[in-house]
């Protein structure tokens, strides 16, 4: 079909259409997604002018993980917290930037939201893509009571919705409510997200692998052998694969969602439990990739079935095209203890 003749669909319109398909839908989740869309636009605008307004650089303090906090991290966190507080539908927020759960005044709100407001922020100073990640759960306790930790510590399979925004050569918002994955592109001239692709599917096999090879020496045997397998020549399975690593999980997985392949952040000497956070990096990205037809494991278990113990817990992750994940799983089973 001639693309120029298709009518443009805005994020708002798409969300409302989705809501109308469910009898009895209250519109609360739709409102929440729209609020996140608004925060994304504000963060995007700030990132785009970061170099000009001298907002770049370190804030001089460290976040809960002992990492340097950038000014834009703080800005993005403030925007997400204020967007999520708007509707009264969220009772608790967990953010990468805040050690403790943030309890909102709207304690009867039925949603709990996890967010990494600016993932990949160590890349901002060099103009590399970064992202915002979110993961939404419904409370398990009665909304007449105060929310408690049980509401926050749910496995990824219980996510109601999840998504990310990638601030790249254009800003894109990608989300799922469990009915496939939809992508939107921001038109900055009018400040609207427009539907880019509905029900996007990840290829079953992709010819790229994405891992920080600098920590090769501390990987276990199965992973070392798998990476060698990726580098071997076998045209029938599209090998050797190309190595692609941005160092910004959102950007790496955005590429993999479209082109296929695998993203790996394993356990290593520096990060015995992996570096990435289960609740606001691994789970939401796993929900997206699974909804697009891919897979995500921690080496043995499906990421989304891990029962969390802590808000900021870390996990190794192997995520991407079905066949690529099955291959690494086979190597880990055979050669790793
Ligand atoms: P920052 O937010 O500190 O830049 O970390 C980004 C990240 O959490 C994830 O987005 C990357 O995939 C990963 O860390 C990169 O880690 P390495 O620098 O150790 O490869």
Coordinates of N, CA and C in Angstrom, one line a residue, residues 52-161:
X52 N 23.3 21.9 24.3 CA 23.2 23.4 24.1 C 23.0 24.0 25.5
X53 N 22.2 23.4 26.3 CA 21.9 24.0 27.6 C 22.8 23.7 28.8
X54 N 23.9 23.0 28.4 CA 24.9 22.7 29.4 C 24.3 21.9 30.6
X55 N 23.4 21.0 30.2 CA 22.8 20.2 31.3 C 23.6 18.9 31.4
X56 N 24.5 18.7 30.4 CA 25.4 17.5 30.4 C 26.3 17.5 31.6
X57 N 26.7 16.3 31.9 CA 27.7 16.1 32.9 C 27.2 15.6 34.2
X58 N 28.1 15.4 35.2 CA 27.8 14.8 36.4 C 27.1 15.7 37.4
X59 N 26.2 15.1 38.2 CA 25.6 15.9 39.3 C 26.5 15.9 40.5
X60 N 27.5 15.0 40.5 CA 28.4 15.0 41.6 C 28.1 14.1 42.7
X61 N 26.9 13.4 42.6 CA 26.5 12.4 43.7 C 26.4 11.1 43.0
X62 N 26.2 10.1 43.9 CA 26.0 8.7 43.4 C 24.6 8.2 43.6
X63 N 24.1 7.3 42.7 CA 22.8 6.7 43.0 C 22.9 5.5 43.9
X64 N 21.8 4.8 44.1 CA 21.8 3.7 45.0 C 22.7 2.6 44.7
X65 N 23.2 2.5 43.5 CA 24.1 1.5 43.1 C 25.6 2.0 43.1
X66 N 25.8 3.2 43.6 CA 27.2 3.7 43.6 C 27.7 4.2 42.3
X67 N 26.7 4.4 41.3 CA 27.1 4.9 40.0 C 26.9 6.4 40.0
X68 N 27.8 7.1 39.2 CA 27.6 8.6 39.2 C 26.3 9.0 38.6
X69 N 25.6 9.9 39.2 CA 24.3 10.4 38.7 C 24.5 11.6 37.8
X70 N 24.0 11.5 36.6 CA 24.1 12.6 35.6 C 22.9 13.5 35.8
X71 N 23.1 14.8 35.4 CA 22.0 15.7 35.6 C 20.8 15.2 34.9
X72 N 20.9 14.7 33.7 CA 19.8 14.2 32.9 C 19.1 13.1 33.6
X73 N 19.8 12.2 34.3 CA 19.2 11.1 35.1 C 18.2 11.7 36.1
X74 N 18.6 12.8 36.7 CA 17.8 13.4 37.7 C 16.6 14.0 37.1
X75 N 16.8 14.7 36.0 CA 15.7 15.3 35.2 C 14.7 14.3 34.8
X76 N 15.2 13.2 34.2 CA 14.3 12.1 33.7 C 13.5 11.5 34.8
X77 N 14.2 11.3 35.9 CA 13.5 10.7 37.1 C 12.4 11.6 37.6
X78 N 12.7 12.9 37.7 CA 11.6 13.8 38.1 C 10.4 13.8 37.2
X79 N 10.7 13.8 35.9 CA 9.6 13.8 34.9 C 8.8 12.5 35.0
X80 N 9.5 11.4 35.2 CA 8.7 10.1 35.3 C 7.9 10.1 36.5
X81 N 8.5 10.5 37.7 CA 7.7 10.5 38.9 C 6.5 11.4 38.8
X82 N 6.7 12.6 38.2 CA 5.6 13.5 38.2 C 4.5 13.0 37.2
X83 N 4.9 12.4 36.1 CA 3.9 11.9 35.2 C 3.1 10.7 35.8
X84 N 3.8 9.9 36.6 CA 3.2 8.7 37.2 C 2.3 9.1 38.3
X85 N 2.5 10.3 38.9 CA 1.7 10.7 40.0 C 0.4 11.4 39.6
X86 N 0.4 11.8 38.3 CA -0.7 12.7 37.8 C -2.1 12.1 38.0
X87 N -2.2 10.8 37.6 CA -3.6 10.3 37.4 C -4.2 9.8 38.7
X88 N -3.4 9.5 39.7 CA -3.9 8.9 40.9 C -4.1 7.4 40.8
X89 N -3.7 6.9 39.7 CA -3.9 5.4 39.5 C -2.7 4.6 39.9
X90 N -1.6 5.3 40.3 CA -0.4 4.6 40.8 C -0.2 4.8 42.3
X91 N -0.1 3.7 43.0 CA 0.1 3.9 44.5 C 1.6 3.8 44.9
X92 N 2.4 3.1 44.1 CA 3.8 3.0 44.4 C 4.7 3.0 43.2
X93 N 5.9 3.6 43.3 CA 6.8 3.6 42.2 C 8.1 3.1 42.7
X94 N 8.8 2.3 41.9 CA 10.2 2.0 42.2 C 11.0 2.5 41.0
X95 N 12.0 3.3 41.3 CA 12.9 3.8 40.3 C 14.3 3.5 40.5
X96 N 15.1 3.3 39.4 CA 16.5 3.0 39.6 C 17.2 4.1 40.4
X97 N 16.7 5.3 40.4 CA 17.3 6.4 41.1 C 17.0 6.5 42.6
X98 N 16.0 5.7 43.0 CA 15.6 5.8 44.4 C 15.7 4.5 45.1
X99 N 16.4 4.5 46.2 CA 16.7 3.2 46.9 C 15.4 2.6 47.4
X100 N 14.5 3.4 48.0 CA 13.3 2.9 48.6 C 12.1 3.0 47.7
X101 N 11.1 2.3 47.9 CA 9.8 2.4 47.2 C 9.3 3.8 47.4
X102 N 8.7 4.4 46.4 CA 8.1 5.8 46.6 C 6.6 5.5 46.7
X103 N 6.1 5.9 47.9 CA 4.7 5.7 48.1 C 4.0 7.0 47.7
X104 N 2.9 6.9 46.9 CA 2.3 8.2 46.5 C 1.0 8.4 47.3
X105 N 0.6 9.7 47.3 CA -0.6 10.0 48.1 C -1.8 9.2 47.7
X106 N -1.9 8.9 46.4 CA -3.0 8.1 45.9 C -2.8 6.6 46.3
X107 N -2.9 6.3 47.6 CA -2.6 4.9 48.1 C -3.6 3.9 47.6
X108 N -4.7 4.4 47.0 CA -5.7 3.4 46.5 C -5.5 3.1 45.0
X109 N -4.5 3.8 44.4 CA -4.2 3.5 43.0 C -3.9 2.1 42.8
X110 N -4.4 1.5 41.7 CA -4.3 0.0 41.6 C -3.0 -0.4 40.9
X111 N -2.2 0.5 40.5 CA -0.9 0.1 39.8 C 0.3 0.4 40.5
X112 N 1.3 -0.4 40.3 CA 2.7 -0.2 40.8 C 3.6 -0.1 39.6
X113 N 4.4 0.9 39.5 CA 5.2 1.1 38.3 C 6.7 1.1 38.7
X114 N 7.5 0.3 37.9 CA 8.9 0.3 38.0 C 9.4 1.1 36.8
X115 N 10.5 1.9 37.1 CA 11.1 2.6 36.0 C 12.6 2.8 36.1
X116 N 13.3 2.7 34.9 CA 14.6 3.1 34.8 C 14.5 4.4 33.9
X117 N 14.5 5.6 34.5 CA 14.2 6.8 33.8 C 15.1 7.1 32.7
X118 N 16.4 6.8 32.9 CA 17.4 7.1 31.8 C 18.4 6.0 31.7
X119 N 18.1 4.9 31.0 CA 19.0 3.8 30.9 C 20.1 4.1 29.9
X120 N 21.4 3.7 30.3 CA 22.5 3.9 29.4 C 23.0 5.3 29.5
X121 N 22.8 5.9 30.7 CA 23.1 7.4 30.8 C 24.6 7.7 30.7
X122 N 25.4 6.7 30.9 CA 26.8 7.0 30.8 C 27.2 7.3 29.4
X123 N 26.2 7.1 28.5 CA 26.5 7.3 27.0 C 26.1 8.7 26.6
X124 N 25.4 9.5 27.5 CA 24.8 10.7 27.0 C 25.8 11.7 26.5
X125 N 26.9 11.8 27.3 CA 28.0 12.8 27.0 C 28.5 12.7 25.6
X126 N 28.4 11.4 25.0 CA 29.0 11.2 23.7 C 27.9 11.0 22.6
X127 N 26.6 11.5 23.0 CA 25.6 11.5 22.0 C 25.1 10.2 21.5
X128 N 25.2 9.2 22.3 CA 24.8 7.8 22.0 C 23.4 7.6 22.5
X129 N 22.6 6.8 21.8 CA 21.2 6.6 22.2 C 21.0 6.1 23.7
X130 N 20.0 6.6 24.3 CA 19.7 6.2 25.7 C 18.2 5.9 25.7
X131 N 17.7 5.4 26.8 CA 16.3 5.1 26.9 C 15.6 5.2 28.2
X132 N 14.3 5.2 28.2 CA 13.5 5.1 29.5 C 12.7 3.8 29.4
X133 N 12.8 3.1 30.6 CA 12.1 1.8 30.6 C 11.0 1.9 31.7
X134 N 9.8 1.2 31.4 CA 8.8 1.1 32.5 C 8.1 -0.2 32.5
X135 N 7.7 -0.6 33.6 CA 7.0 -1.9 33.8 C 5.9 -1.7 34.8
X136 N 4.7 -2.1 34.4 CA 3.5 -1.8 35.2 C 2.8 -3.1 35.7
X137 N 2.6 -3.1 37.0 CA 1.9 -4.3 37.7 C 0.6 -3.8 38.3
X138 N -0.4 -4.7 38.4 CA -1.6 -4.4 39.2 C -1.3 -4.8 40.7
X139 N -1.8 -4.1 41.6 CA -1.6 -4.5 43.0 C -2.2 -5.8 43.3
X140 N -1.6 -6.6 44.2 CA -2.2 -7.8 44.6 C -3.0 -7.7 45.9
X141 N -2.7 -6.6 46.7 CA -3.4 -6.4 47.9 C -4.7 -5.5 47.6
X142 N -5.6 -5.5 48.6 CA -6.8 -4.7 48.4 C -6.5 -3.2 48.3
X143 N -7.1 -2.6 47.4 CA -6.8 -1.1 47.2 C -7.3 -0.3 48.3
X144 N -8.1 -0.9 49.2 CA -8.6 -0.1 50.3 C -7.5 0.0 51.4
X145 N -6.5 -0.9 51.3 CA -5.4 -0.9 52.3 C -4.2 -0.2 51.7
X146 N -3.2 0.1 52.5 CA -2.0 0.7 52.1 C -1.3 -0.4 51.2
X147 N -0.6 0.0 50.1 CA 0.1 -1.0 49.3 C 1.3 -1.5 50.1
X148 N 1.7 -2.7 50.0 CA 2.9 -3.2 50.6 C 3.9 -3.8 49.7
X149 N 5.0 -4.4 50.2 CA 6.1 -4.9 49.4 C 5.6 -6.0 48.5
X150 N 4.6 -6.8 48.9 CA 4.1 -7.9 48.1 C 3.6 -7.4 46.7
X151 N 3.1 -6.1 46.7 CA 2.6 -5.6 45.5 C 3.7 -5.3 44.5
X152 N 4.9 -4.9 45.1 CA 6.0 -4.6 44.3 C 6.8 -5.8 43.8
X153 N 6.9 -6.8 44.7 CA 7.7 -8.0 44.4 C 7.0 -9.1 43.7
X154 N 6.6 -8.8 42.5 CA 5.8 -9.8 41.7 C 6.7 -10.3 40.5
X155 N 6.6 -11.5 40.1 CA 7.4 -11.9 38.9 C 7.0 -11.2 37.6
X156 N 7.9 -11.2 36.7 CA 7.6 -10.5 35.4 C 6.4 -11.0 34.7
X157 N 6.0 -12.3 34.9 CA 4.8 -12.8 34.2 C 3.5 -12.1 34.6
X158 N 3.6 -11.4 35.7 CA 2.4 -10.7 36.2 C 2.3 -9.2 35.7
X159 N 3.3 -8.8 34.8 CA 3.2 -7.5 34.3 C 2.0 -7.2 33.5
X160 N 1.4 -6.1 33.7 CA 0.2 -5.7 33.0 C 0.6 -5.0 31.7
X161 N 1.6 -4.3 31.7 CA 2.1 -3.6 30.5 C 3.6 -3.3 30.8

